[in-house]
PDB file of C-alpha atoms and ligand atoms in Angstrom:
ATOM      1  CA  MET S   1       0.000   0.000   0.000  1.00  0.00           C
ATOM      2  CA  GLU S   2       1.122   3.525  -0.783  1.00  0.00           C
ATOM      3  CA  THR S   3       2.559   5.434   2.176  1.00  0.00           C
ATOM      4  CA  LYS S   4       0.495   8.449   3.188  1.00  0.00           C
ATOM      5  CA  ILE S   5       1.618  11.259   5.419  1.00  0.00           C
ATOM      6  CA  ARG S   6      -0.939  12.323   8.003  1.00  0.00           C
ATOM      7  CA  ILE S   7      -1.330  15.967   8.970  1.00  0.00           C
ATOM      8  CA  ALA S   8      -3.264  17.581  11.819  1.00  0.00           C
ATOM      9  CA  LEU S   9      -4.868  20.926  10.923  1.00  0.00           C
ATOM     10  CA  GLN S  10      -7.120  23.214  12.930  1.00  0.00           C
ATOM     11  CA  LYS S  11     -10.747  22.303  12.246  1.00  0.00           C
ATOM     12  CA  LYS S  12     -11.972  25.862  12.418  1.00  0.00           C
ATOM     13  CA  GLY S  13     -10.512  29.092  13.695  1.00  0.00           C
ATOM     14  CA  ARG S  14      -7.803  31.552  12.832  1.00  0.00           C
ATOM     15  CA  LEU S  15      -5.310  29.062  11.406  1.00  0.00           C
ATOM     16  CA  ASN S  16      -7.711  26.989   9.303  1.00  0.00           C
ATOM     17  CA  GLU S  17      -8.162  29.266   6.309  1.00  0.00           C
ATOM     18  CA  ASP S  18      -4.486  30.173   5.836  1.00  0.00           C
ATOM     19  CA  SER S  19      -3.436  26.527   6.275  1.00  0.00           C
ATOM     20  CA  MET S  20      -5.904  25.364   3.616  1.00  0.00           C
ATOM     21  CA  LYS S  21      -4.850  28.188   1.288  1.00  0.00           C
ATOM     22  CA  LEU S  22      -1.167  27.317   1.613  1.00  0.00           C
ATOM     23  CA  PHE S  23      -1.834  23.683   0.658  1.00  0.00           C
ATOM     24  CA  LYS S  24      -4.051  24.735  -2.218  1.00  0.00           C
ATOM     25  CA  GLU S  25      -1.362  27.048  -3.599  1.00  0.00           C
ATOM     26  CA  ALA S  26       1.097  24.182  -3.204  1.00  0.00           C
ATOM     27  CA  GLY S  27      -1.127  22.098  -5.489  1.00  0.00           C
ATOM     28  CA  ILE S  28      -2.547  19.902  -2.713  1.00  0.00           C
ATOM     29  CA  LYS S  29      -6.329  20.023  -2.463  1.00  0.00           C
ATOM     30  CA  PHE S  30      -8.370  18.258   0.179  1.00  0.00           C
ATOM     31  CA  ASN S  31     -11.746  16.604  -0.300  1.00  0.00           C
ATOM     32  CA  VAL S  32     -13.360  18.342   2.632  1.00  0.00           C
ATOM     33  CA  GLY S  33     -17.009  17.554   3.260  1.00  0.00           C
ATOM     34  CA  SER S  34     -18.923  19.628   5.758  1.00  0.00           C
ATOM     35  CA  GLY S  35     -18.361  18.335   9.257  1.00  0.00           C
ATOM     36  CA  LYS S  36     -15.888  15.683   8.123  1.00  0.00           C
ATOM     37  CA  LEU S  37     -13.011  15.164  10.548  1.00  0.00           C
ATOM     38  CA  VAL S  38     -10.778  13.269   8.127  1.00  0.00           C
ATOM     39  CA  ALA S  39     -10.023  14.203   4.515  1.00  0.00           C
ATOM     40  CA  SER S  40      -7.759  12.941   1.752  1.00  0.00           C
ATOM     41  CA  SER S  41      -6.304  14.539  -1.365  1.00  0.00           C
ATOM     42  CA  PRO S  42      -6.852  13.371  -4.940  1.00  0.00           C
ATOM     43  CA  GLY S  43      -3.322  14.217  -6.108  1.00  0.00           C
ATOM     44  CA  PHE S  44      -1.007  13.752  -3.124  1.00  0.00           C
ATOM     45  CA  PRO S  45      -0.579  10.896  -0.621  1.00  0.00           C
ATOM     46  CA  ILE S  46      -1.788  12.829   2.403  1.00  0.00           C
ATOM     47  CA  GLU S  47      -4.538  12.418   4.945  1.00  0.00           C
ATOM     48  CA  VAL S  48      -5.820  15.308   7.088  1.00  0.00           C
ATOM     49  CA  LEU S  49      -7.192  15.178  10.606  1.00  0.00           C
ATOM     50  CA  PHE S  50      -9.185  18.247  11.605  1.00  0.00           C
ATOM     51  CA  LEU S  51      -8.726  18.991  15.316  1.00  0.00           C
ATOM     52  CA  ARG S  52      -8.910  21.724  17.946  1.00  0.00           C
ATOM     53  CA  ASP S  53      -5.583  23.528  17.852  1.00  0.00           C
ATOM     54  CA  ASP S  54      -5.020  22.576  21.524  1.00  0.00           C
ATOM     55  CA  ASP S  55      -4.795  18.903  20.527  1.00  0.00           C
ATOM     56  CA  ILE S  56      -2.399  19.301  17.597  1.00  0.00           C
ATOM     57  CA  PRO S  57       0.965  19.282  19.456  1.00  0.00           C
ATOM     58  CA  GLN S  58       0.090  16.099  21.344  1.00  0.00           C
ATOM     59  CA  THR S  59      -1.308  14.381  18.246  1.00  0.00           C
ATOM     60  CA  VAL S  60       1.984  14.995  16.420  1.00  0.00           C
ATOM     61  CA  ALA S  61       4.206  14.188  19.416  1.00  0.00           C
ATOM     62  CA  ASN S  62       2.575  10.775  19.898  1.00  0.00           C
ATOM     63  CA  GLY S  63       2.632   9.988  16.184  1.00  0.00           C
ATOM     64  CA  VAL S  64      -1.131   9.796  15.584  1.00  0.00           C
ATOM     65  CA  ALA S  65      -0.366  12.504  13.004  1.00  0.00           C
ATOM     66  CA  ASP S  66       3.069  12.791  11.351  1.00  0.00           C
ATOM     67  CA  ILE S  67       2.975  16.557  10.933  1.00  0.00           C
ATOM     68  CA  GLY S  68       0.737  19.473  11.901  1.00  0.00           C
ATOM     69  CA  ILE S  69       0.203  23.208  11.708  1.00  0.00           C
ATOM     70  CA  VAL S  70      -0.154  25.081  14.984  1.00  0.00           C
ATOM     71  CA  GLY S  71       0.744  28.417  16.579  1.00  0.00           C
ATOM     72  CA  GLU S  72       4.090  28.602  18.387  1.00  0.00           C
ATOM     73  CA  ASN S  73       2.165  29.822  21.432  1.00  0.00           C
ATOM     74  CA  GLU S  74       0.177  26.573  21.571  1.00  0.00           C
ATOM     75  CA  MET S  75       3.267  24.468  20.852  1.00  0.00           C
ATOM     76  CA  TYR S  76       5.366  26.029  23.637  1.00  0.00           C
ATOM     77  CA  GLU S  77       2.467  26.014  26.093  1.00  0.00           C
ATOM     78  CA  LYS S  78       1.869  22.291  25.638  1.00  0.00           C
ATOM     79  CA  GLY S  79       5.588  21.545  25.723  1.00  0.00           C
ATOM     80  CA  TYR S  80       5.552  18.316  23.696  1.00  0.00           C
ATOM     81  CA  ASP S  81       8.749  17.249  21.989  1.00  0.00           C
ATOM     82  CA  VAL S  82       8.280  17.883  18.252  1.00  0.00           C
ATOM     83  CA  ASN S  83      10.456  19.253  15.449  1.00  0.00           C
ATOM     84  CA  VAL S  84       9.673  22.628  13.905  1.00  0.00           C
ATOM     85  CA  SER S  85      10.060  22.129  10.143  1.00  0.00           C
ATOM     86  CA  ARG S  86       9.275  25.633   9.055  1.00  0.00           C
ATOM     87  CA  LYS S  87       7.756  28.913  10.169  1.00  0.00           C
ATOM     88  CA  LEU S  88       4.783  29.735   7.965  1.00  0.00           C
ATOM     89  CA  GLY S  89       4.421  33.515   8.160  1.00  0.00           C
ATOM     90  CA  PHE S  90       0.728  33.637   9.121  1.00  0.00           C
ATOM     91  CA  GLY S  91      -1.170  33.540  12.423  1.00  0.00           C
ATOM     92  CA  LYS S  92       1.134  36.214  13.778  1.00  0.00           C
ATOM     93  CA  CYS S  93       0.388  37.447  17.276  1.00  0.00           C
ATOM     94  CA  ARG S  94       2.149  38.102  20.565  1.00  0.00           C
ATOM     95  CA  LEU S  95       1.611  36.975  24.122  1.00  0.00           C
ATOM     96  CA  SER S  96       1.403  39.961  26.401  1.00  0.00           C
ATOM     97  CA  LEU S  97       0.651  41.062  29.931  1.00  0.00           C
ATOM     98  CA  ALA S  98      -2.123  43.631  30.224  1.00  0.00           C
ATOM     99  CA  ILE S  99      -3.516  45.554  33.183  1.00  0.00           C
ATOM    100  CA  PRO S 100      -6.498  47.869  33.769  1.00  0.00           C
ATOM    101  CA  LYS S 101      -5.991  51.081  31.818  1.00  0.00           C
ATOM    102  CA  ALA S 102      -6.198  53.336  34.879  1.00  0.00           C
ATOM    103  CA  GLN S 103      -3.394  51.537  36.773  1.00  0.00           C
ATOM    104  CA  GLU S 104       0.049  53.073  36.953  1.00  0.00           C
ATOM    105  CA  TYR S 105       2.807  50.871  35.570  1.00  0.00           C
ATOM    106  CA  PHE S 106       6.580  51.173  35.900  1.00  0.00           C
ATOM    107  CA  ASP S 107       8.054  47.709  35.459  1.00  0.00           C
ATOM    108  CA  LEU S 108       7.524  43.966  35.887  1.00  0.00           C
ATOM    109  CA  ASN S 109       7.595  44.260  39.673  1.00  0.00           C
ATOM    110  CA  PHE S 110       3.991  45.392  39.283  1.00  0.00           C
ATOM    111  CA  PHE S 111       3.100  41.706  38.917  1.00  0.00           C
ATOM    112  CA  ASP S 112       4.757  40.523  42.146  1.00  0.00           C
ATOM    113  CA  GLY S 113       2.054  38.909  44.282  1.00  0.00           C
ATOM    114  CA  LYS S 114      -0.696  39.771  41.771  1.00  0.00           C
ATOM    115  CA  LYS S 115      -3.369  37.401  40.484  1.00  0.00           C
ATOM    116  CA  ILE S 116      -3.105  36.953  36.725  1.00  0.00           C
ATOM    117  CA  ALA S 117      -5.618  35.166  34.500  1.00  0.00           C
ATOM    118  CA  THR S 118      -4.361  33.304  31.419  1.00  0.00           C
ATOM    119  CA  SER S 119      -4.852  30.336  29.093  1.00  0.00           C
ATOM    120  CA  TYR S 120      -1.043  30.081  28.833  1.00  0.00           C
ATOM    121  CA  PRO S 121       0.096  29.279  32.403  1.00  0.00           C
ATOM    122  CA  ASN S 122       3.280  27.436  31.389  1.00  0.00           C
ATOM    123  CA  ILE S 123       4.615  30.161  29.116  1.00  0.00           C
ATOM    124  CA  LEU S 124       3.810  32.761  31.776  1.00  0.00           C
ATOM    125  CA  LYS S 125       5.408  30.675  34.538  1.00  0.00           C
ATOM    126  CA  ASN S 126       8.634  30.406  32.512  1.00  0.00           C
ATOM    127  CA  PHE S 127       8.619  34.095  31.698  1.00  0.00           C
ATOM    128  CA  PHE S 128       8.160  35.080  35.349  1.00  0.00           C
ATOM    129  CA  ASN S 129      10.834  32.594  36.468  1.00  0.00           C
ATOM    130  CA  GLU S 130      13.329  34.142  34.054  1.00  0.00           C
ATOM    131  CA  GLN S 131      12.396  37.624  35.260  1.00  0.00           C
ATOM    132  CA  GLY S 132      12.379  36.738  38.969  1.00  0.00           C
ATOM    133  CA  ILE S 133       8.696  37.579  39.489  1.00  0.00           C
ATOM    134  CA  LYS S 134       6.440  35.592  41.840  1.00  0.00           C
ATOM    135  CA  ALA S 135       2.766  35.896  40.912  1.00  0.00           C
ATOM    136  CA  ASP S 136      -0.433  33.933  41.394  1.00  0.00           C
ATOM    137  CA  ILE S 137      -1.206  32.441  37.964  1.00  0.00           C
ATOM    138  CA  HIS S 138      -4.861  31.586  37.509  1.00  0.00           C
ATOM    139  CA  GLU S 139      -5.627  29.373  34.494  1.00  0.00           C
ATOM    140  CA  ILE S 140      -8.888  29.919  32.628  1.00  0.00           C
ATOM    141  CA  ALA S 141      -9.869  28.424  29.275  1.00  0.00           C
ATOM    142  CA  GLY S 142     -11.299  31.480  27.514  1.00  0.00           C
ATOM    143  CA  SER S 143     -12.650  35.038  27.796  1.00  0.00           C
ATOM    144  CA  VAL S 144      -9.476  35.946  29.650  1.00  0.00           C
ATOM    145  CA  GLU S 145      -9.880  39.629  28.813  1.00  0.00           C
ATOM    146  CA  ILE S 146     -12.972  40.012  31.004  1.00  0.00           C
ATOM    147  CA  ALA S 147     -11.271  38.592  34.129  1.00  0.00           C
ATOM    148  CA  PRO S 148     -10.094  41.942  35.595  1.00  0.00           C
ATOM    149  CA  GLY S 149     -13.475  43.585  34.934  1.00  0.00           C
ATOM    150  CA  ILE S 150     -15.370  40.905  36.875  1.00  0.00           C
ATOM    151  CA  GLY S 151     -12.865  40.806  39.728  1.00  0.00           C
ATOM    152  CA  LEU S 152     -11.397  37.403  38.860  1.00  0.00           C
ATOM    153  CA  ALA S 153      -7.841  38.700  38.426  1.00  0.00           C
ATOM    154  CA  GLU S 154      -5.789  41.896  38.603  1.00  0.00           C
ATOM    155  CA  ALA S 155      -4.092  41.424  35.243  1.00  0.00           C
ATOM    156  CA  ILE S 156      -4.152  39.098  32.227  1.00  0.00           C
ATOM    157  CA  PHE S 157      -1.653  37.323  30.024  1.00  0.00           C
ATOM    158  CA  ASP S 158      -3.120  36.644  26.589  1.00  0.00           C
ATOM    159  CA  ILE S 159      -2.798  36.717  22.805  1.00  0.00           C
ATOM    160  CA  VAL S 160      -2.714  40.207  21.300  1.00  0.00           C
ATOM    161  CA  SER S 161      -2.649  41.121  17.635  1.00  0.00           C
ATOM    162  CA  SER S 162      -4.287  44.482  16.948  1.00  0.00           C
ATOM    163  CA  GLY S 163      -4.950  45.294  20.599  1.00  0.00           C
ATOM    164  CA  SER S 164      -8.607  46.176  19.983  1.00  0.00           C
ATOM    165  CA  THR S 165      -9.881  43.491  22.399  1.00  0.00           C
ATOM    166  CA  LEU S 166      -7.777  45.043  25.147  1.00  0.00           C
ATOM    167  CA  VAL S 167      -9.097  48.527  24.418  1.00  0.00           C
ATOM    168  CA  ALA S 168     -12.679  47.245  24.405  1.00  0.00           C
ATOM    169  CA  ASN S 169     -12.103  45.827  27.889  1.00  0.00           C
ATOM    170  CA  ARG S 170     -10.324  48.943  29.200  1.00  0.00           C
ATOM    171  CA  LEU S 171      -6.984  47.190  29.492  1.00  0.00           C
ATOM    172  CA  LYS S 172      -3.513  48.249  28.372  1.00  0.00           C
ATOM    173  CA  GLU S 173      -0.665  46.065  27.130  1.00  0.00           C
ATOM    174  CA  VAL S 174       2.413  46.595  29.299  1.00  0.00           C
ATOM    175  CA  GLU S 175       4.832  43.737  28.505  1.00  0.00           C
ATOM    176  CA  VAL S 176       5.339  41.401  25.524  1.00  0.00           C
ATOM    177  CA  ALA S 177       6.606  37.970  26.608  1.00  0.00           C
ATOM    178  CA  MET S 178       6.689  36.189  23.266  1.00  0.00           C
ATOM    179  CA  GLN S 179       6.057  36.598  19.515  1.00  0.00           C
ATOM    180  CA  SER S 180       4.241  33.790  17.763  1.00  0.00           C
ATOM    181  CA  GLU S 181       3.317  32.606  14.276  1.00  0.00           C
ATOM    182  CA  ALA S 182       2.022  29.408  12.732  1.00  0.00           C
ATOM    183  CA  VAL S 183       4.614  26.646  12.300  1.00  0.00           C
ATOM    184  CA  LEU S 184       4.737  23.329  10.489  1.00  0.00           C
ATOM    185  CA  ILE S 185       5.658  20.767  13.127  1.00  0.00           C
ATOM    186  CA  ALA S 186       6.744  17.145  12.638  1.00  0.00           C
ATOM    187  CA  LYS S 187       7.054  14.120  14.892  1.00  0.00           C
ATOM    188  CA  LYS S 188      10.511  12.934  15.896  1.00  0.00           C
ATOM    189  CA  ASN S 189      11.957   9.887  14.137  1.00  0.00           C
ATOM    190  CA  MET S 190       9.946  10.166  10.926  1.00  0.00           C
ATOM    191  CA  GLU S 191       9.947   7.063   8.686  1.00  0.00           C
ATOM    192  CA  SER S 192      12.016   7.713   5.551  1.00  0.00           C
ATOM    193  CA  GLU S 193       9.088   7.444   3.083  1.00  0.00           C
ATOM    194  CA  LYS S 194       7.154   9.988   5.124  1.00  0.00           C
ATOM    195  CA  GLN S 195      10.215  12.221   5.468  1.00  0.00           C
ATOM    196  CA  ALA S 196      10.409  12.302   1.650  1.00  0.00           C
ATOM    197  CA  LEU S 197       6.757  13.441   1.509  1.00  0.00           C
ATOM    198  CA  LEU S 198       7.441  16.085   4.170  1.00  0.00           C
ATOM    199  CA  ASP S 199      10.449  17.306   2.163  1.00  0.00           C
ATOM    200  CA  GLU S 200       8.227  17.574  -0.925  1.00  0.00           C
ATOM    201  CA  ILE S 201       5.633  19.596   1.020  1.00  0.00           C
ATOM    202  CA  ILE S 202       8.329  21.954   2.358  1.00  0.00           C
ATOM    203  CA  PHE S 203       9.780  22.352  -1.151  1.00  0.00           C
ATOM    204  CA  ARG S 204       6.340  23.368  -2.439  1.00  0.00           C
ATOM    205  CA  PHE S 205       5.713  25.742   0.493  1.00  0.00           C
ATOM    206  CA  ASN S 206       9.068  27.405  -0.240  1.00  0.00           C
ATOM    207  CA  ALA S 207       8.096  27.866  -3.899  1.00  0.00           C
ATOM    208  CA  VAL S 208       4.734  29.386  -2.945  1.00  0.00           C
ATOM    209  CA  GLN S 209       6.121  31.727  -0.317  1.00  0.00           C
ATOM    210  CA  THR S 210       9.097  32.881  -2.401  1.00  0.00           C
ATOM    211  CA  ALA S 211       6.676  33.636  -5.229  1.00  0.00           C
ATOM    212  CA  ASN S 212       4.350  35.568  -2.929  1.00  0.00           C
ATOM    213  CA  SER S 213       7.118  37.868  -1.732  1.00  0.00           C
ATOM    214  CA  ASN S 214       8.467  38.511  -5.251  1.00  0.00           C
ATOM    215  CA  LYS S 215       6.968  40.327  -8.217  1.00  0.00           C
ATOM    216  CA  TYR S 216       7.638  40.209 -11.930  1.00  0.00           C
ATOM    217  CA  VAL S 217       8.318  43.762 -13.089  1.00  0.00           C
ATOM    218  CA  LEU S 218       8.133  45.061 -16.674  1.00  0.00           C
ATOM    219  CA  LEU S 219       8.889  48.609 -17.692  1.00  0.00           C
ATOM    220  CA  ASN S 220       9.793  50.680 -20.725  1.00  0.00           C
ATOM    221  CA  ALA S 221      12.891  52.875 -20.683  1.00  0.00           C
ATOM    222  CA  PRO S 222      14.706  55.211 -23.068  1.00  0.00           C
ATOM    223  CA  ASN S 223      17.801  53.374 -24.395  1.00  0.00           C
ATOM    224  CA  ASP S 224      20.257  55.875 -22.913  1.00  0.00           C
ATOM    225  CA  LYS S 225      18.878  55.152 -19.429  1.00  0.00           C
ATOM    226  CA  VAL S 226      18.862  51.326 -19.631  1.00  0.00           C
ATOM    227  CA  ASP S 227      22.275  50.939 -17.961  1.00  0.00           C
ATOM    228  CA  ASP S 228      21.311  53.218 -15.085  1.00  0.00           C
ATOM    229  CA  ILE S 229      18.072  51.353 -14.534  1.00  0.00           C
ATOM    230  CA  VAL S 230      19.648  47.889 -14.731  1.00  0.00           C
ATOM    231  CA  ARG S 231      22.152  49.005 -12.082  1.00  0.00           C
ATOM    232  CA  ILE S 232      19.445  49.836  -9.528  1.00  0.00           C
ATOM    233  CA  LEU S 233      17.196  46.833 -10.222  1.00  0.00           C
ATOM    234  CA  PRO S 234      18.061  43.901  -7.951  1.00  0.00           C
ATOM    235  CA  GLY S 235      17.201  41.046 -10.326  1.00  0.00           C
ATOM    236  CA  MET S 236      17.243  37.258  -9.841  1.00  0.00           C
ATOM    237  CA  LYS S 237      20.320  37.094 -12.087  1.00  0.00           C
ATOM    238  CA  SER S 238      20.304  40.026 -14.392  1.00  0.00           C
ATOM    239  CA  PRO S 239      17.307  41.774 -15.959  1.00  0.00           C
ATOM    240  CA  THR S 240      16.163  40.913 -19.486  1.00  0.00           C
ATOM    241  CA  VAL S 241      16.394  43.859 -21.917  1.00  0.00           C
ATOM    242  CA  LEU S 242      14.354  43.657 -25.125  1.00  0.00           C
ATOM    243  CA  PRO S 243      14.078  46.164 -27.988  1.00  0.00           C
ATOM    244  CA  LEU S 244      10.751  47.919 -28.555  1.00  0.00           C
ATOM    245  CA  ALA S 245       9.310  48.805 -31.975  1.00  0.00           C
ATOM    246  CA  ASP S 246      10.304  52.383 -31.227  1.00  0.00           C
ATOM    247  CA  LYS S 247      14.092  52.187 -31.794  1.00  0.00           C
ATOM    248  CA  ASN S 248      14.897  54.617 -28.973  1.00  0.00           C
ATOM    249  CA  TRP S 249      13.155  52.556 -26.300  1.00  0.00           C
ATOM    250  CA  SER S 250      13.655  49.175 -24.600  1.00  0.00           C
ATOM    251  CA  SER S 251      11.577  46.943 -22.386  1.00  0.00           C
ATOM    252  CA  ILE S 252      13.189  45.731 -19.131  1.00  0.00           C
ATOM    253  CA  HIS S 253      11.917  42.611 -17.299  1.00  0.00           C
ATOM    254  CA  THR S 254      13.028  41.388 -13.917  1.00  0.00           C
ATOM    255  CA  VAL S 255      11.939  39.702 -10.674  1.00  0.00           C
ATOM    256  CA  ILE S 256      12.337  41.669  -7.476  1.00  0.00           C
ATOM    257  CA  LYS S 257      11.241  41.505  -3.888  1.00  0.00           C
ATOM    258  CA  GLU S 258       8.106  43.519  -3.362  1.00  0.00           C
ATOM    259  CA  LYS S 259       9.716  45.359  -0.436  1.00  0.00           C
ATOM    260  CA  GLU S 260      12.743  46.351  -2.549  1.00  0.00           C
ATOM    261  CA  PHE S 261      10.495  47.481  -5.356  1.00  0.00           C
ATOM    262  CA  TRP S 262       9.060  50.319  -3.261  1.00  0.00           C
ATOM    263  CA  ASP S 263      12.606  51.534  -2.584  1.00  0.00           C
ATOM    264  CA  VAL S 264      13.533  51.866  -6.267  1.00  0.00           C
ATOM    265  CA  ILE S 265      10.281  53.043  -7.835  1.00  0.00           C
ATOM    266  CA  GLY S 266      11.089  56.739  -7.337  1.00  0.00           C
ATOM    267  CA  LYS S 267      14.492  56.367  -8.999  1.00  0.00           C
ATOM    268  CA  LEU S 268      12.965  54.438 -11.921  1.00  0.00           C
ATOM    269  CA  LYS S 269      10.623  57.307 -12.616  1.00  0.00           C
ATOM    270  CA  ASP S 270      13.502  59.798 -12.351  1.00  0.00           C
ATOM    271  CA  TYR S 271      15.319  57.814 -15.066  1.00  0.00           C
ATOM    272  CA  GLY S 272      12.263  58.162 -17.298  1.00  0.00           C
ATOM    273  CA  ALA S 273      10.831  54.655 -16.926  1.00  0.00           C
ATOM    274  CA  GLU S 274       7.258  54.385 -18.203  1.00  0.00           C
ATOM    275  CA  GLY S 275       4.505  51.808 -18.335  1.00  0.00           C
ATOM    276  CA  ILE S 276       5.691  50.046 -15.184  1.00  0.00           C
ATOM    277  CA  LEU S 277       3.784  46.765 -14.651  1.00  0.00           C
ATOM    278  CA  ILE S 278       4.031  44.686 -11.483  1.00  0.00           C
ATOM    279  CA  ILE S 279       2.750  41.148 -11.928  1.00  0.00           C
ATOM    280  CA  PRO S 280       2.226  38.453  -9.276  1.00  0.00           C
ATOM    281  CA  ILE S 281       4.259  35.265  -9.639  1.00  0.00           C
ATOM    282  CA  GLU S 282       2.427  32.012  -9.039  1.00  0.00           C
ATOM    283  CA  LYS S 283       5.336  29.708  -8.137  1.00  0.00           C
ATOM    284  CA  MET S 284       9.041  30.416  -7.944  1.00  0.00           C
ATOM    285  CA  ILE S 285      11.797  27.817  -7.739  1.00  0.00           C
ATOM    286  CA  LEU S 286      15.258  29.130  -7.017  1.00  0.00           C
TER     287      LEU S 286
HETATM  288  P1  ATP Q 301      -9.720  25.892  18.673  1.00  0.00           P
HETATM  289  O1  ATP Q 301     -11.194  25.806  18.573  1.00  0.00           O
HETATM  290  O2  ATP Q 301      -9.047  25.178  17.529  1.00  0.00           O
HETATM  291  O3  ATP Q 301      -9.171  25.517  20.013  1.00  0.00           O
HETATM  292  P2  ATP Q 301      -8.938  28.575  19.433  1.00  0.00           P
HETATM  293  O4  ATP Q 301     -10.138  29.356  19.774  1.00  0.00           O
HETATM  294  O5  ATP Q 301      -8.077  28.024  20.514  1.00  0.00           O
HETATM  295  O6  ATP Q 301      -9.363  27.432  18.400  1.00  0.00           O
HETATM  296  P3  ATP Q 301      -8.094  30.588  17.477  1.00  0.00           P
HETATM  297  O7  ATP Q 301      -8.680  31.822  18.043  1.00  0.00           O
HETATM  298  O8  ATP Q 301      -8.666  30.015  16.243  1.00  0.00           O
HETATM  299  O9  ATP Q 301      -7.922  29.446  18.584  1.00  0.00           O
HETATM  300  O10 ATP Q 301      -6.537  30.875  17.258  1.00  0.00           O
HETATM  301  C1  ATP Q 301      -5.662  29.864  16.821  1.00  0.00           C
HETATM  302  C2  ATP Q 301      -4.247  30.410  16.811  1.00  0.00           C
HETATM  303  O11 ATP Q 301      -4.157  31.498  15.891  1.00  0.00           O
HETATM  304  C3  ATP Q 301      -3.760  30.997  18.126  1.00  0.00           C
HETATM  305  O12 ATP Q 301      -3.292  30.002  19.015  1.00  0.00           O
HETATM  306  C4  ATP Q 301      -2.645  31.897  17.667  1.00  0.00           C
HETATM  307  O13 ATP Q 301      -1.464  31.159  17.363  1.00  0.00           O
HETATM  308  C5  ATP Q 301      -3.206  32.447  16.368  1.00  0.00           C
HETATM  309  N1  ATP Q 301      -3.920  33.717  16.593  1.00  0.00           N
HETATM  310  C6  ATP Q 301      -4.748  34.006  17.583  1.00  0.00           C
HETATM  311  N2  ATP Q 301      -5.248  35.247  17.511  1.00  0.00           N
HETATM  312  C7  ATP Q 301      -4.734  35.760  16.406  1.00  0.00           C
HETATM  313  C8  ATP Q 301      -4.910  36.996  15.754  1.00  0.00           C
HETATM  314  N3  ATP Q 301      -5.689  37.949  16.228  1.00  0.00           N
HETATM  315  N4  ATP Q 301      -4.253  37.174  14.605  1.00  0.00           N
HETATM  316  C9  ATP Q 301      -3.486  36.214  14.106  1.00  0.00           C
HETATM  317  N5  ATP Q 301      -3.284  35.009  14.684  1.00  0.00           N
HETATM  318  C10 ATP Q 301      -3.900  34.782  15.815  1.00  0.00           C
HETATM  319 MG1   MG Q 302      -7.667  26.259  21.063  1.00  0.00          MG
END
């Protein structure tokens, strides 16, 4: 029988959509029926288990799934021994301490002897140990942000991304303990056939993510400015220069990082570049 690799993905929530999108862009589609907890793929030997994100680290550590996608926050909190194959660049957030807005705050000593509500007691315990703070950590499963308002705790330690939940609950973020993003995790001691499938998945993820951060750029330039423009364009190798029907003009094509593009656009215009087109790249293999 053909070897299949088994992956644990979040069933629904903030990581589900981006995880599914990444696989789709990597050419791996899942036959997901509504409410189904297991799915397969028509074109790739993979089987998906849809789980709560809390259960993903354990499921991978004990080998029920070979690989999984989960937030670093959840992975470190659970503390299971798994390999991190790759950071994935989505699901970005931070784990922060927050206190009622009206409270004065100078430094971490604020938290000495205080009662703090969190769903991440282990990460907080480690952070306080490193910082020499002794606090009363109170674990709750959800709705952490309302704990100070209802008198359950004097501060919270929770996930923050935009900060709007804190504002809505009249809290302020005072310390960041950890940054987090989604990671592809793998069990230890992977069988070699499954390792080859994991390597193929990582190769495809690399191609998708390199493509997403690069753009194909085309522009027209007067011939006497082509050398100047080529010099400032950071290309994959070297830009392609093609003649236009108008003998005084050329077309320049190259691939550049989107971030770098914004740095050079002003100079391109100064050199007389016209008709600048920026085109998304679907896959890119370096
Ligand atoms: P589940 O039902 O699977 O247990 P959950 O309610 O625990 O889901 P979600 O809110 O879906 O979890 O968040 C899943 C993960 O997404 C978090 O553990 C974190 O890594 C990341 N995350 C959380 N909040 C944000 C946010 N605002 N922006 C980006 N990523 C986030
Ligand atoms: Mg969860």
